[in-house]
């Protein structure tokens, strides 16, 4: 049969700060407000499955995925150095992917083992940036690609006795491949000697 699921995800991480000559601080005197970061995704999955085998205990399923992504970033405070005052708006974008999996079922002992793969999603978004330390040169809108990583889920359950169910779950997401690199922010980092710098990234995968 067909099923639909909707999930919400909020991303958060520590942010990198830029170094720049001290004369750029003249533009920072106008910076107000507090740090506020909101980068979220909304996911919808439609699944169709078929049961195989003499006892219909093998199930193969799959279907399309839809993901919406949007965000706002406002960096404030001395911890961000000359990146303090940086604003970025990521316009809402919709990307498509797919999900597929296989499951083994044995209802008489409540056994179910399932392996599910979800593809990555590429978002081509417009991001509007304002970096006060650069003055007029720090304002602009550019298109960047944000790739939301793939995932692999392993789900297992089995009955131990008529009243007890043993369950186990494992999930792998290669977040180390994920990065948001706005063009103005990155160009300012390179020009100030910081090298190639992401606004948001992760150093470890999720398990």
Tab-separated table of C-alpha atoms in Angstrom:
chain	number	residue	atom	x	y	z
A	1	UNK	CA	0.000	0.000	0.000
A	2	UNK	CA	0.961	3.653	-0.152
A	3	UNK	CA	1.941	5.689	2.857
A	4	UNK	CA	3.059	9.265	3.381
A	5	UNK	CA	5.298	10.644	6.087
A	6	UNK	CA	6.245	14.196	6.918
A	7	UNK	CA	9.193	15.073	9.165
A	8	UNK	CA	10.806	18.314	10.249
A	9	UNK	CA	14.497	18.815	10.843
A	10	UNK	CA	16.435	21.733	12.268
A	11	UNK	CA	20.153	21.996	11.665
A	12	UNK	CA	22.521	23.691	14.063
A	13	UNK	CA	26.297	23.867	14.377
A	14	UNK	CA	29.093	26.172	15.408
A	15	UNK	CA	30.003	28.898	12.929
A	16	UNK	CA	33.367	29.982	11.610
A	17	UNK	CA	34.491	33.606	12.074
A	18	UNK	CA	36.408	35.845	9.676
A	19	UNK	CA	39.546	37.832	10.367
A	20	UNK	CA	39.947	41.191	8.652
A	21	UNK	CA	41.949	44.436	8.939
A	22	UNK	CA	40.937	46.659	11.843
A	23	UNK	CA	39.703	49.477	9.582
A	24	UNK	CA	36.698	47.348	8.619
A	25	UNK	CA	35.259	47.733	12.121
A	26	UNK	CA	33.831	51.151	11.205
A	27	UNK	CA	30.923	49.359	9.528
A	28	UNK	CA	30.282	47.154	12.572
A	29	UNK	CA	29.134	50.043	14.765
A	30	UNK	CA	25.686	49.806	13.141
A	31	UNK	CA	25.216	46.140	14.011
A	32	UNK	CA	22.308	45.445	16.384
A	33	UNK	CA	20.301	42.421	17.552
A	34	UNK	CA	21.281	38.950	18.696
A	35	UNK	CA	22.540	35.802	17.016
A	36	UNK	CA	19.641	33.899	15.502
A	37	UNK	CA	20.052	30.848	13.282
A	38	UNK	CA	17.201	28.920	11.685
A	39	UNK	CA	17.876	26.385	8.942
A	40	UNK	CA	15.102	23.849	8.546
A	41	UNK	CA	13.885	21.168	6.197
A	42	UNK	CA	10.484	19.597	5.681
A	43	UNK	CA	10.354	16.106	4.189
A	44	UNK	CA	7.591	14.111	2.543
A	45	UNK	CA	7.930	10.489	1.439
A	46	UNK	CA	5.460	8.394	-0.559
A	47	UNK	CA	6.041	4.636	-0.342
A	48	UNK	CA	4.746	1.671	-2.333
A	49	UNK	CA	5.593	-1.905	-1.394
A	50	UNK	CA	5.214	-5.433	-2.660
A	51	UNK	CA	5.440	-8.702	-0.700
A	52	UNK	CA	7.324	-11.657	-2.152
A	53	UNK	CA	8.009	-15.270	-1.231
A	54	UNK	CA	5.802	-18.259	-0.543
A	55	UNK	CA	4.805	-16.823	2.811
A	56	UNK	CA	4.897	-13.214	1.623
A	57	UNK	CA	7.509	-12.512	4.281
A	58	UNK	CA	9.862	-10.483	2.090
A	59	UNK	CA	8.842	-6.922	1.346
A	60	UNK	CA	10.433	-4.535	-1.158
A	61	UNK	CA	9.368	-0.905	-0.964
A	62	UNK	CA	10.286	2.464	-2.408
A	63	UNK	CA	9.032	5.760	-3.658
A	64	UNK	CA	9.754	9.445	-4.274
A	65	UNK	CA	10.859	11.951	-1.653
A	66	UNK	CA	10.212	15.684	-1.548
A	67	UNK	CA	12.220	18.039	0.628
A	68	UNK	CA	11.794	21.756	1.273
A	69	UNK	CA	14.701	23.760	2.665
A	70	UNK	CA	14.905	27.348	3.885
A	71	UNK	CA	16.838	29.356	6.419
A	72	UNK	CA	17.975	32.591	8.041
A	73	UNK	CA	21.328	33.307	9.646
A	74	UNK	CA	22.134	36.335	11.817
A	75	UNK	CA	25.561	36.362	13.480
A	76	UNK	CA	26.155	38.815	16.324
A	77	UNK	CA	28.820	39.253	18.982
A	78	UNK	CA	32.597	39.502	19.380
A	79	UNK	CA	33.021	35.744	18.997
A	80	UNK	CA	32.340	36.144	15.277
A	81	UNK	CA	34.978	38.887	14.883
A	82	UNK	CA	34.318	40.813	11.635
A	83	UNK	CA	31.621	38.309	10.701
A	84	UNK	CA	29.519	39.908	13.454
A	85	UNK	CA	26.515	41.528	11.816
A	86	UNK	CA	26.448	38.987	8.991
A	87	UNK	CA	22.950	38.234	7.687
A	88	UNK	CA	21.961	35.556	5.198
A	89	UNK	CA	18.557	34.527	3.920
A	90	UNK	CA	18.178	31.205	2.123
A	91	UNK	CA	15.037	31.237	-0.007
A	92	UNK	CA	12.744	28.208	0.168
A	93	UNK	CA	13.617	25.508	-2.338
A	94	UNK	CA	12.082	22.134	-3.149
A	95	UNK	CA	14.228	19.164	-4.177
A	96	UNK	CA	13.333	15.620	-5.142
A	97	UNK	CA	14.924	12.259	-4.423
A	98	UNK	CA	13.986	8.669	-3.774
A	99	UNK	CA	13.831	6.036	-1.064
A	100	UNK	CA	14.086	2.247	-1.333
A	101	UNK	CA	14.337	-0.657	1.068
A	102	UNK	CA	13.863	-4.313	1.820
A	103	UNK	CA	12.312	-5.987	4.849
A	104	UNK	CA	11.980	-9.517	6.215
A	105	UNK	CA	8.909	-10.362	8.284
A	106	UNK	CA	8.007	-13.328	10.500
A	107	UNK	CA	4.751	-12.394	12.230
A	108	UNK	CA	4.540	-15.508	14.432
A	109	UNK	CA	7.492	-14.250	16.495
A	110	UNK	CA	6.953	-10.530	15.763
A	111	UNK	CA	10.206	-10.474	13.789
A	112	UNK	CA	10.885	-7.592	11.414
A	113	UNK	CA	14.213	-6.536	9.945
A	114	UNK	CA	14.339	-3.643	7.470
A	115	UNK	CA	17.117	-1.840	5.611
A	116	UNK	CA	16.188	1.524	4.061
A	117	UNK	CA	18.180	3.902	1.861
A	118	UNK	CA	17.260	7.535	1.208
A	119	UNK	CA	19.028	9.430	-1.560
A	120	UNK	CA	20.677	12.823	-1.158
A	121	UNK	CA	18.837	15.965	-2.297
A	122	UNK	CA	20.435	18.888	-4.141
A	123	UNK	CA	18.957	22.333	-3.464
A	124	UNK	CA	19.823	25.165	-5.841
A	125	UNK	CA	18.944	28.130	-3.657
A	126	UNK	CA	19.254	31.898	-3.819
A	127	UNK	CA	21.058	33.249	-0.768
A	128	UNK	CA	21.005	36.965	0.031
A	129	UNK	CA	24.000	38.084	2.105
A	130	UNK	CA	24.932	41.218	4.030
A	131	UNK	CA	28.395	41.403	5.610
A	132	UNK	CA	28.711	44.906	7.155
A	133	UNK	CA	32.500	44.679	7.510
A	134	UNK	CA	32.766	44.860	3.703
A	135	UNK	CA	30.389	47.777	3.240
A	136	UNK	CA	28.579	47.832	-0.124
A	137	UNK	CA	30.768	44.992	-1.394
A	138	UNK	CA	29.291	42.737	1.293
A	139	UNK	CA	25.725	42.898	-0.040
A	140	UNK	CA	24.434	40.639	-2.773
A	141	UNK	CA	22.357	37.660	-3.875
A	142	UNK	CA	23.894	34.554	-5.416
A	143	UNK	CA	22.860	30.997	-6.209
A	144	UNK	CA	24.532	28.147	-4.360
A	145	UNK	CA	23.925	24.411	-4.184
A	146	UNK	CA	23.215	22.813	-0.808
A	147	UNK	CA	23.328	19.016	-0.793
A	148	UNK	CA	21.395	17.317	1.975
A	149	UNK	CA	23.113	13.966	2.612
A	150	UNK	CA	21.806	10.485	1.963
A	151	UNK	CA	20.910	8.180	4.845
A	152	UNK	CA	20.785	4.471	5.646
A	153	UNK	CA	18.469	3.072	8.338
A	154	UNK	CA	18.500	-0.406	9.867
A	155	UNK	CA	15.483	-1.392	11.969
A	156	UNK	CA	15.113	-4.691	13.843
A	157	UNK	CA	12.544	-6.114	16.195
A	158	UNK	CA	11.665	-9.557	17.517
A	159	UNK	CA	9.481	-11.014	20.218
A	160	UNK	CA	11.259	-12.505	23.230
A	161	UNK	CA	8.091	-13.762	24.882
A	162	UNK	CA	4.356	-13.008	24.527
A	163	UNK	CA	4.708	-9.742	26.439
A	164	UNK	CA	8.225	-8.536	25.566
A	165	UNK	CA	9.493	-7.058	22.312
A	166	UNK	CA	13.192	-6.464	21.608
A	167	UNK	CA	13.945	-3.555	19.247
A	168	UNK	CA	17.123	-2.076	17.806
A	169	UNK	CA	17.767	0.775	15.376
A	170	UNK	CA	20.829	2.134	13.603
A	171	UNK	CA	21.116	5.155	11.307
A	172	UNK	CA	24.013	6.499	9.251
A	173	UNK	CA	24.090	9.985	7.717
A	174	UNK	CA	27.354	11.295	6.159
A	175	UNK	CA	27.058	14.827	7.547
A	176	UNK	CA	30.800	15.333	6.965
A	177	UNK	CA	29.882	15.780	3.268
A	178	UNK	CA	27.436	18.606	4.088
A	179	UNK	CA	28.387	22.277	3.845
A	180	UNK	CA	26.836	25.694	3.269
A	181	UNK	CA	29.318	28.016	1.566
A	182	UNK	CA	27.819	31.427	0.653
A	183	UNK	CA	29.857	33.191	-2.027
A	184	UNK	CA	30.351	36.578	-0.327
A	185	UNK	CA	31.179	35.014	3.044
A	186	UNK	CA	33.668	32.634	1.446
A	187	UNK	CA	35.237	35.288	-0.786
A	188	UNK	CA	35.769	37.528	2.259
A	189	UNK	CA	37.426	34.644	4.106
A	190	UNK	CA	39.817	33.986	1.221
A	191	UNK	CA	40.639	37.710	0.830
A	192	UNK	CA	41.415	38.024	4.557
A	193	UNK	CA	43.779	35.050	4.515
A	194	UNK	CA	41.478	32.502	6.168
A	195	UNK	CA	41.314	30.279	3.101
A	196	UNK	CA	38.246	28.423	1.883
A	197	UNK	CA	35.683	28.783	4.697
A	198	UNK	CA	32.205	27.303	5.094
A	199	UNK	CA	29.477	29.142	6.973
A	200	UNK	CA	28.114	25.824	8.236
A	201	UNK	CA	29.556	22.317	8.154
A	202	UNK	CA	29.960	19.182	10.245
A	203	UNK	CA	33.119	17.242	10.995
A	204	UNK	CA	31.476	13.965	11.979
A	205	UNK	CA	28.907	11.643	10.466
A	206	UNK	CA	25.774	10.716	12.416
A	207	UNK	CA	25.318	7.159	13.674
